[in-house]
Amino acid sequence: MNWDWGAVRDFMPHFWDGLLVTLQALALGSVISFALGLVWALLMRTPTRWVRWPVGVVTEFIRNTPLLVQLFFLFYVLPEWNITFSALTTGVVAIGLHYSTYTMQVYRAGIEGVPAGQWEAAAALNLPLRRTWTAVILPQAIRRVVPALGNYVISMLKDTPMLMAITVLEMLGEARLYSQEHFQFTEPLTVIGVAFILISYPASLLLRALERRLVR
């Protein structure tokens, strides 16, 4: 097998297009998962059972069904109900919604890890509940869970190729399309594999360093 550098050169414009789509899906999906995960976590701490129970059922259902099934449902089923989004928007929503059920557990662990004395101090100062959460509890909880949240960002990056199933041309989608058109598979798929390594491995090292710094 001969390595064709010409194929690599020809594929690179497609690669950059796919990389841009991948990073867009990753960034927007991360924002949704972080924000919605925090909402889930706070709702699960409400004293009202009629709030906790539906939230628990919904999040368990999302977490225990495959992301690919959710992608197909949002992309193919919702239009039958006259709810239509672009393929990329559907992918972003699906990734964010799916991973929000995991970040919820991360936030929950962070909140439960805040020492009881912090709650008692806030009560002794007669702080309103909203102020207690925003000024005392959440800043400490989120600081503890930043590395864990970062790990899920890496997981989301690795799951972005699933968007190809709903016609989103992210990195792997571009590689697959180029390979089918030019009958050259080795070079574009190798480039994609190297790209994922070059993004995810340094990110994992950064997260380890961040974790060591935060636990001091």
Backbone as CSV, one residue per row, in Angstrom:
resi,resn,N_x,N_y,N_z,CA_x,CA_y,CA_z,C_x,C_y,C_z
1,MET,0.847,-1.201,0.000,0.000,0.000,0.000,0.883,1.251,0.000
2,ASN,0.663,2.135,-0.949,1.424,3.375,-1.048,0.627,4.533,-0.463
3,TRP,1.304,5.329,0.344,0.675,6.503,0.926,0.648,7.624,-0.104
4,ASP,-0.511,8.189,-0.330,-0.685,9.208,-1.374,-0.816,10.582,-0.717
5,TRP,0.282,11.339,-0.730,0.243,12.677,-0.127,-0.634,13.630,-0.925
6,GLY,-0.798,13.335,-2.211,-1.686,14.151,-3.021,-3.125,14.047,-2.550
7,ALA,-3.524,12.849,-2.139,-4.881,12.663,-1.612,-5.058,13.431,-0.311
8,VAL,-4.010,13.437,0.516,-4.074,14.199,1.772,-4.250,15.680,1.465
9,ARG,-3.458,16.185,0.516,-3.546,17.599,0.144,-4.931,17.939,-0.407
10,ASP,-5.477,17.058,-1.224,-6.799,17.313,-1.794,-7.895,17.242,-0.740
11,PHE,-7.680,16.408,0.266,-8.713,16.225,1.293,-8.727,17.356,2.314
12,MET,-7.623,18.061,2.501,-7.505,19.024,3.591,-8.587,20.110,3.584
13,PRO,-8.976,20.684,2.412,-10.078,21.668,2.464,-11.367,21.067,3.032
14,HIS,-11.638,19.811,2.711,-12.812,19.134,3.255,-12.642,18.907,4.760
15,PHE,-11.413,18.589,5.146,-11.136,18.368,6.572,-11.414,19.632,7.388
16,TRP,-10.947,20.786,6.891,-11.146,22.022,7.647,-12.630,22.359,7.754
17,ASP,-13.393,22.087,6.701,-14.845,22.295,6.773,-15.467,21.394,7.833
18,GLY,-15.048,20.131,7.839,-15.580,19.196,8.824,-15.164,19.539,10.234
19,LEU,-13.922,20.005,10.383,-13.443,20.396,11.715,-14.267,21.551,12.261
20,LEU,-14.574,22.526,11.421,-15.373,23.657,11.860,-16.747,23.200,12.345
21,VAL,-17.381,22.307,11.597,-18.690,21.798,12.007,-18.574,21.010,13.305
22,THR,-17.520,20.199,13.428,-17.311,19.420,14.652,-17.165,20.328,15.865
23,LEU,-16.364,21.379,15.733,-16.141,22.291,16.861,-17.412,23.077,17.190
24,GLN,-18.193,23.429,16.178,-19.465,24.102,16.440,-20.401,23.195,17.225
25,ALA,-20.531,21.959,16.775,-21.403,21.011,17.471,-20.912,20.763,18.889
26,LEU,-19.599,20.663,19.058,-19.035,20.412,20.381,-19.273,21.587,21.319
27,ALA,-18.998,22.790,20.838,-19.148,23.977,21.695,-20.598,24.199,22.099
28,LEU,-21.499,24.166,21.133,-22.907,24.415,21.433,-23.518,23.278,22.240
29,GLY,-23.138,22.046,21.922,-23.625,20.911,22.704,-23.145,20.963,24.139
30,SER,-21.899,21.414,24.345,-21.369,21.538,25.700,-22.128,22.585,26.500
31,VAL,-22.419,23.723,25.870,-23.173,24.774,26.556,-24.540,24.253,26.995
32,ILE,-25.228,23.548,26.092,-26.541,23.012,26.436,-26.433,21.993,27.559
33,SER,-25.468,21.097,27.469,-25.345,20.047,28.484,-24.986,20.624,29.846
34,PHE,-24.113,21.629,29.886,-23.734,22.227,31.158,-24.912,22.976,31.789
35,ALA,-25.598,23.775,30.975,-26.707,24.574,31.506,-27.885,23.688,31.909
36,LEU,-28.271,22.775,31.029,-29.424,21.930,31.322,-29.115,20.944,32.439
37,GLY,-27.876,20.462,32.490,-27.490,19.560,33.572,-27.620,20.212,34.930
38,LEU,-27.254,21.494,35.006,-27.402,22.213,36.276,-28.869,22.384,36.634
39,VAL,-29.701,22.658,35.631,-31.145,22.770,35.881,-31.698,21.451,36.405
40,TRP,-31.326,20.332,35.746,-31.783,19.015,36.227,-31.362,18.797,37.682
41,ALA,-30.086,19.106,37.974,-29.567,18.859,39.331,-30.323,19.670,40.376
42,LEU,-30.627,20.926,40.062,-31.352,21.764,41.019,-32.794,21.287,41.189
43,LEU,-33.413,20.880,40.085,-34.794,20.380,40.177,-34.865,19.100,41.000
44,MET,-33.828,18.276,40.913,-33.821,17.035,41.683,-33.639,17.269,43.173
45,ARG,-33.260,18.477,43.558,-33.095,18.803,44.981,-34.308,19.540,45.551
46,THR,-35.320,19.745,44.747,-36.516,20.410,45.260,-37.259,19.468,46.201
47,PRO,-37.913,20.006,47.233,-38.642,19.140,48.176,-39.928,18.563,47.601
48,THR,-40.373,19.078,46.465,-41.636,18.631,45.878,-41.430,17.356,45.075
49,ARG,-42.083,16.285,45.506,-41.940,15.011,44.826,-42.473,15.064,43.398
50,TRP,-43.493,15.886,43.167,-44.098,15.961,41.839,-43.217,16.692,40.842
51,VAL,-42.136,17.273,41.316,-41.109,17.820,40.420,-39.976,16.813,40.249
52,ARG,-39.521,16.259,41.370,-38.403,15.322,41.318,-38.725,14.076,40.499
53,TRP,-39.917,13.530,40.663,-40.246,12.263,40.007,-40.234,12.379,38.475
54,PRO,-40.934,13.363,37.881,-40.872,13.469,36.410,-39.464,13.745,35.890
55,VAL,-38.717,14.594,36.603,-37.347,14.892,36.173,-36.494,13.628,36.224
56,GLY,-36.660,12.843,37.283,-35.907,11.596,37.403,-36.238,10.614,36.295
57,VAL,-37.520,10.501,35.948,-37.938,9.584,34.882,-37.366,10.028,33.536
58,VAL,-37.489,11.318,33.252,-37.013,11.834,31.963,-35.502,11.662,31.823
59,THR,-34.757,12.030,32.848,-33.297,11.953,32.761,-32.817,10.507,32.704
60,GLU,-33.467,9.612,33.427,-33.087,8.197,33.358,-33.365,7.639,31.963
61,PHE,-34.491,8.022,31.388,-34.824,7.555,30.040,-33.790,8.039,29.033
62,ILE,-33.428,9.310,29.114,-32.451,9.865,28.165,-31.092,9.208,28.354
63,ARG,-30.687,9.048,29.609,-29.353,8.502,29.884,-29.244,7.038,29.473
64,ASN,-30.342,6.300,29.504,-30.290,4.865,29.257,-30.761,4.470,27.859
65,THR,-30.906,5.443,26.974,-31.165,5.137,25.570,-29.995,5.658,24.743
66,PRO,-29.669,4.978,23.648,-28.490,5.373,22.859,-28.651,6.756,22.234
67,LEU,-27.539,7.463,22.165,-27.538,8.770,21.518,-27.990,8.662,20.065
68,LEU,-27.611,7.593,19.395,-27.981,7.437,17.985,-29.500,7.341,17.822
69,VAL,-30.149,6.629,18.727,-31.614,6.531,18.683,-32.239,7.907,18.878
70,GLN,-31.688,8.676,19.798,-32.214,10.011,20.049,-32.009,10.917,18.835
71,LEU,-30.872,10.778,18.171,-30.627,11.553,16.955,-31.666,11.234,15.886
72,PHE,-31.907,9.952,15.666,-32.900,9.546,14.669,-34.294,10.039,15.040
73,PHE,-34.636,9.955,16.327,-35.961,10.395,16.761,-36.145,11.882,16.489
74,LEU,-35.179,12.689,16.888,-35.308,14.135,16.701,-35.307,14.521,15.227
75,PHE,-34.522,13.791,14.425,-34.371,14.180,13.025,-35.497,13.666,12.138
76,TYR,-35.996,12.460,12.438,-36.984,11.855,11.552,-38.413,11.876,12.106
77,VAL,-38.563,11.840,13.430,-39.906,11.765,14.021,-40.503,13.142,14.251
78,LEU,-39.715,14.073,14.766,-40.267,15.405,15.062,-40.861,16.094,13.832
79,PRO,-40.264,15.958,12.639,-40.906,16.579,11.464,-42.325,16.074,11.201
80,GLU,-42.639,14.848,11.631,-44.000,14.355,11.474,-44.987,15.122,12.357
81,TRP,-44.446,15.776,13.378,-45.255,16.629,14.262,-45.081,18.103,13.909
82,ASN,-44.571,18.356,12.696,-44.335,19.718,12.204,-43.321,20.486,13.053
83,ILE,-42.371,19.771,13.622,-41.265,20.391,14.362,-39.995,20.065,13.594
84,THR,-39.445,21.045,12.922,-38.317,20.788,12.021,-37.144,21.699,12.357
85,PHE,-35.963,21.109,12.429,-34.717,21.843,12.627,-33.722,21.403,11.562
86,SER,-32.683,22.189,11.384,-31.612,21.769,10.487,-30.906,20.557,11.094
87,ALA,-30.160,19.843,10.248,-29.457,18.649,10.730,-28.458,19.001,11.830
88,LEU,-27.710,20.093,11.648,-26.724,20.479,12.652,-27.398,20.881,13.956
89,THR,-28.479,21.652,13.873,-29.199,22.045,15.086,-29.732,20.819,15.825
90,THR,-30.279,19.871,15.056,-30.773,18.634,15.663,-29.647,17.894,16.374
91,GLY,-28.491,17.809,15.736,-27.360,17.133,16.347,-26.885,17.811,17.610
92,VAL,-26.816,19.138,17.584,-26.392,19.901,18.761,-27.356,19.672,19.925
93,VAL,-28.656,19.757,19.638,-29.668,19.556,20.685,-29.574,18.136,21.247
94,ALA,-29.421,17.151,20.369,-29.357,15.763,20.822,-28.138,15.519,21.713
95,ILE,-26.981,16.011,21.298,-25.773,15.829,22.104,-25.908,16.553,23.444
96,GLY,-26.379,17.805,23.403,-26.529,18.561,24.642,-27.524,17.924,25.585
97,LEU,-28.659,17.479,25.055,-29.685,16.850,25.882,-29.181,15.541,26.472
98,HIS,-28.537,14.730,25.649,-28.038,13.437,26.117,-27.021,13.611,27.242
99,TYR,-26.048,14.470,27.024,-24.984,14.615,28.012,-25.404,15.447,29.223
100,SER,-26.506,16.178,29.122,-26.993,16.909,30.301,-27.375,15.958,31.418
101,THR,-27.792,14.740,31.074,-28.158,13.777,32.108,-26.926,13.240,32.833
102,TYR,-25.758,13.340,32.190,-24.515,12.950,32.847,-23.938,14.113,33.652
103,THR,-23.966,15.304,33.086,-23.469,16.455,33.843,-24.347,16.719,35.063
104,MET,-25.623,16.344,34.991,-26.492,16.466,36.164,-25.901,15.701,37.342
105,GLN,-25.430,14.488,37.082,-24.854,13.688,38.160,-23.562,14.301,38.680
106,VAL,-22.811,14.925,37.785,-21.576,15.598,38.210,-21.904,16.766,39.134
107,TYR,-22.876,17.585,38.733,-23.289,18.704,39.581,-23.820,18.203,40.932
108,ARG,-24.600,17.124,40.879,-25.162,16.585,42.123,-24.053,16.196,43.095
109,ALA,-23.034,15.520,42.576,-21.912,15.126,43.423,-21.180,16.349,43.962
110,GLY,-21.025,17.375,43.114,-20.356,18.591,43.577,-21.132,19.300,44.667
111,ILE,-22.454,19.373,44.508,-23.296,20.033,45.519,-23.257,19.261,46.834
112,GLU,-23.348,17.942,46.733,-23.320,17.133,47.948,-21.953,17.169,48.619
113,GLY,-20.910,17.501,47.853,-19.575,17.577,48.421,-19.276,18.874,49.157
114,VAL,-20.168,19.860,49.045,-19.972,21.107,49.789,-20.189,20.816,51.272
115,PRO,-19.248,21.184,52.131,-19.382,20.867,53.568,-20.676,21.409,54.168
116,ALA,-21.230,20.657,55.091,-22.477,21.068,55.745,-22.315,22.403,56.458
117,GLY,-21.094,22.685,56.897,-20.848,23.943,57.594,-21.134,25.165,56.731
118,GLN,-20.995,25.021,55.411,-21.285,26.133,54.517,-22.781,26.443,54.501
119,TRP,-23.597,25.398,54.510,-25.041,25.601,54.605,-25.409,26.245,55.934
120,GLU,-24.781,25.763,56.999,-25.081,26.290,58.332,-24.652,27.747,58.466
121,ALA,-23.515,28.077,57.858,-23.047,29.462,57.917,-23.995,30.387,57.166
122,ALA,-24.474,29.937,56.013,-25.420,30.742,55.241,-26.718,30.944,56.011
123,ALA,-27.161,29.887,56.706,-28.382,30.009,57.513,-28.158,30.945,58.687
124,ALA,-26.968,30.877,59.300,-26.671,31.751,60.437,-26.634,33.215,60.018
125,LEU,-26.215,33.478,58.791,-26.181,34.853,58.272,-27.534,35.290,57.726
126,ASN,-28.499,34.370,57.797,-29.862,34.663,57.332,-29.885,35.051,55.852
127,LEU,-29.046,34.362,55.058,-29.024,34.635,53.631,-30.274,34.047,52.971
128,PRO,-30.863,34.766,52.036,-31.982,34.187,51.280,-31.521,32.937,50.541
129,LEU,-32.461,32.032,50.249,-32.103,30.775,49.598,-31.398,31.009,48.267
130,ARG,-31.906,31.965,47.494,-31.279,32.229,46.195,-29.851,32.708,46.381
131,ARG,-29.632,33.563,47.345,-28.283,34.072,47.613,-27.373,32.950,48.121
132,THR,-27.919,32.061,48.908,-27.142,30.924,49.408,-26.617,30.077,48.253
133,TRP,-27.497,29.829,47.292,-27.095,29.018,46.150,-26.086,29.735,45.272
134,THR,-26.371,30.987,44.920,-25.543,31.685,43.933,-24.207,32.160,44.495
135,ALA,-24.161,32.480,45.793,-22.949,33.059,46.369,-22.132,32.079,47.198
136,VAL,-22.755,31.014,47.666,-22.056,30.110,48.588,-21.910,28.705,47.997
137,ILE,-23.023,28.091,47.636,-22.999,26.668,47.287,-22.472,26.425,45.877
138,LEU,-23.099,27.054,44.883,-22.732,26.756,43.495,-21.283,27.107,43.151
139,PRO,-20.743,28.258,43.606,-19.333,28.527,43.277,-18.390,27.434,43.776
140,GLN,-18.653,26.911,44.972,-17.800,25.841,45.494,-18.040,24.523,44.764
141,ALA,-19.302,24.217,44.489,-19.630,22.955,43.833,-19.071,22.908,42.422
142,ILE,-19.249,23.982,41.659,-18.792,23.989,40.269,-17.272,23.929,40.200
143,ARG,-16.607,24.600,41.126,-15.139,24.549,41.142,-14.645,23.113,41.320
144,ARG,-15.369,22.329,42.096,-14.968,20.950,42.344,-15.164,20.054,41.118
145,VAL,-16.132,20.386,40.290,-16.523,19.451,39.221,-16.030,19.857,37.836
146,VAL,-15.274,20.933,37.729,-14.791,21.380,36.425,-14.029,20.277,35.681
147,PRO,-13.098,19.554,36.324,-12.407,18.485,35.580,-13.354,17.405,35.070
148,ALA,-14.340,17.017,35.881,-15.290,15.991,35.446,-16.123,16.482,34.274
149,LEU,-16.521,17.738,34.309,-17.258,18.304,33.181,-16.388,18.300,31.927
150,GLY,-15.110,18.597,32.100,-14.197,18.581,30.958,-14.073,17.203,30.337
151,ASN,-14.119,16.162,31.170,-14.065,14.802,30.638,-15.256,14.520,29.730
152,TYR,-16.413,15.071,30.075,-17.587,14.865,29.232,-17.490,15.651,27.921
153,VAL,-16.769,16.761,27.948,-16.537,17.475,26.691,-15.741,16.596,25.733
154,ILE,-14.731,15.909,26.258,-13.952,14.998,25.423,-14.832,13.862,24.905
155,SER,-15.714,13.360,25.772,-16.636,12.305,25.333,-17.565,12.809,24.230
156,MET,-18.032,14.039,24.362,-18.887,14.617,23.324,-18.132,14.735,22.009
157,LEU,-16.864,15.130,22.089,-16.048,15.214,20.878,-15.998,13.862,20.173
158,LYS,-15.808,12.806,20.942,-15.714,11.469,20.349,-17.047,10.999,19.788
159,ASP,-18.144,11.570,20.259,-19.469,11.174,19.768,-19.951,12.013,18.590
160,THR,-19.242,13.096,18.258,-19.698,13.924,17.136,-19.764,13.168,15.810
161,PRO,-18.946,12.119,15.574,-19.107,11.387,14.309,-20.497,10.780,14.132
162,MET,-21.240,10.580,15.227,-22.604,10.051,15.092,-23.508,10.995,14.309
163,LEU,-23.153,12.272,14.270,-23.980,13.232,13.547,-24.004,12.938,12.049
164,MET,-23.015,12.188,11.590,-22.991,11.783,10.186,-24.253,10.997,9.836
165,ALA,-24.839,10.313,10.822,-26.025,9.491,10.567,-27.240,10.323,10.185
166,ILE,-27.219,11.623,10.520,-28.336,12.498,10.152,-27.870,13.564,9.157
167,THR,-26.882,13.194,8.354,-26.399,13.977,7.199,-25.542,15.181,7.572
168,VAL,-25.093,15.291,8.818,-24.187,16.384,9.187,-22.776,16.022,8.726
169,LEU,-22.152,16.889,7.961,-20.813,16.617,7.464,-19.774,17.176,8.424
170,GLU,-19.611,16.493,9.552,-18.502,16.825,10.449,-17.242,16.140,9.908
171,MET,-16.217,15.983,10.717,-14.941,15.489,10.189,-15.076,14.115,9.538
172,LEU,-15.694,13.178,10.237,-15.804,11.835,9.671,-16.742,11.826,8.465
173,GLY,-17.785,12.629,8.515,-18.691,12.714,7.374,-17.984,13.215,6.130
174,GLU,-17.143,14.233,6.299,-16.376,14.736,5.160,-15.413,13.666,4.644
175,ALA,-14.771,12.934,5.554,-13.835,11.889,5.146,-14.560,10.782,4.395
176,ARG,-15.725,10.406,4.892,-16.502,9.344,4.229,-16.945,9.781,2.826
177,LEU,-17.414,11.019,2.724,-17.859,11.513,1.423,-16.701,11.577,0.436
178,TYR,-15.555,12.100,0.892,-14.381,12.186,0.017,-13.934,10.789,-0.409
179,SER,-13.929,9.847,0.537,-13.477,8.487,0.231,-14.363,7.823,-0.804
180,GLN,-15.668,8.020,-0.686,-16.592,7.408,-1.633,-16.476,8.020,-3.019
181,GLU,-16.171,9.317,-3.065,-16.073,9.978,-4.363,-14.760,9.675,-5.068
182,HIS,-13.684,9.466,-4.284,-12.359,9.294,-4.886,-11.790,7.880,-4.705
183,PHE,-12.540,7.012,-4.018,-12.111,5.639,-3.786,-10.755,5.581,-3.082
184,GLN,-10.549,6.514,-2.171,-9.337,6.532,-1.351,-9.775,6.678,0.109
185,PHE,-9.540,5.622,0.864,-10.037,5.588,2.241,-8.925,5.773,3.276
186,THR,-7.759,5.273,2.985,-6.687,5.271,3.986,-6.308,6.680,4.424
187,GLU,-6.025,7.545,3.456,-5.513,8.875,3.793,-6.531,9.723,4.570
188,PRO,-7.772,9.902,4.079,-8.701,10.758,4.826,-9.055,10.200,6.206
189,LEU,-9.239,8.891,6.312,-9.586,8.323,7.614,-8.416,8.409,8.593
190,THR,-7.194,8.281,8.079,-6.014,8.446,8.945,-5.917,9.878,9.443
191,VAL,-6.152,10.832,8.547,-6.125,12.248,8.947,-7.145,12.505,10.052
192,ILE,-8.340,11.949,9.933,-9.372,12.143,10.937,-8.958,11.529,12.267
193,GLY,-8.399,10.316,12.216,-7.951,9.675,13.451,-6.883,10.482,14.160
194,VAL,-5.916,10.986,13.394,-4.851,11.810,13.981,-5.432,13.099,14.552
195,ALA,-6.407,13.682,13.855,-7.015,14.927,14.337,-7.694,14.721,15.681
196,PHE,-8.414,13.622,15.841,-9.072,13.350,17.119,-8.042,13.177,18.233
197,ILE,-6.951,12.504,17.929,-5.904,12.325,18.937,-5.289,13.671,19.322
198,LEU,-4.994,14.500,18.312,-4.354,15.788,18.570,-5.257,16.739,19.352
199,ILE,-6.566,16.523,19.287,-7.484,17.364,20.052,-7.734,16.786,21.440
200,SER,-8.037,15.494,21.496,-8.487,14.899,22.757,-7.352,14.632,23.742
201,TYR,-6.186,14.192,23.260,-5.115,13.859,24.203,-4.568,15.084,24.926
202,PRO,-4.208,16.173,24.212,-3.787,17.371,24.955,-4.871,17.893,25.894
203,ALA,-6.143,17.779,25.469,-7.234,18.229,26.340,-7.280,17.397,27.616
204,SER,-7.049,16.091,27.503,-7.051,15.251,28.707,-5.895,15.595,29.633
205,LEU,-4.719,15.908,29.062,-3.585,16.324,29.888,-3.880,17.643,30.602
206,LEU,-4.524,18.563,29.890,-4.892,19.841,30.492,-5.869,19.639,31.645
207,LEU,-6.811,18.722,31.472,-7.786,18.456,32.529,-7.121,17.851,33.763
208,ARG,-6.150,16.986,33.549,-5.426,16.409,34.690,-4.677,17.489,35.456
209,ALA,-4.027,18.389,34.725,-3.318,19.482,35.380,-4.287,20.394,36.124
210,LEU,-5.435,20.645,35.510,-6.453,21.497,36.140,-6.982,20.832,37.399
211,GLU,-7.191,19.530,37.348,-7.694,18.812,38.518,-6.702,18.882,39.668
212,ARG,-5.414,18.694,39.359,-4.394,18.777,40.411,-4.361,20.179,41.025
213,ARG,-4.552,21.179,40.206,-4.522,22.555,40.703,-5.737,22.868,41.580
214,LEU,-6.899,22.335,41.190,-8.132,22.656,41.925,-8.228,21.911,43.251
215,VAL,-7.585,20.737,43.351,-7.705,19.971,44.597,-6.700,20.405,45.646
216,ARG,-5.862,21.374,45.335,-4.896,21.857,46.334,-5.611,22.612,47.452
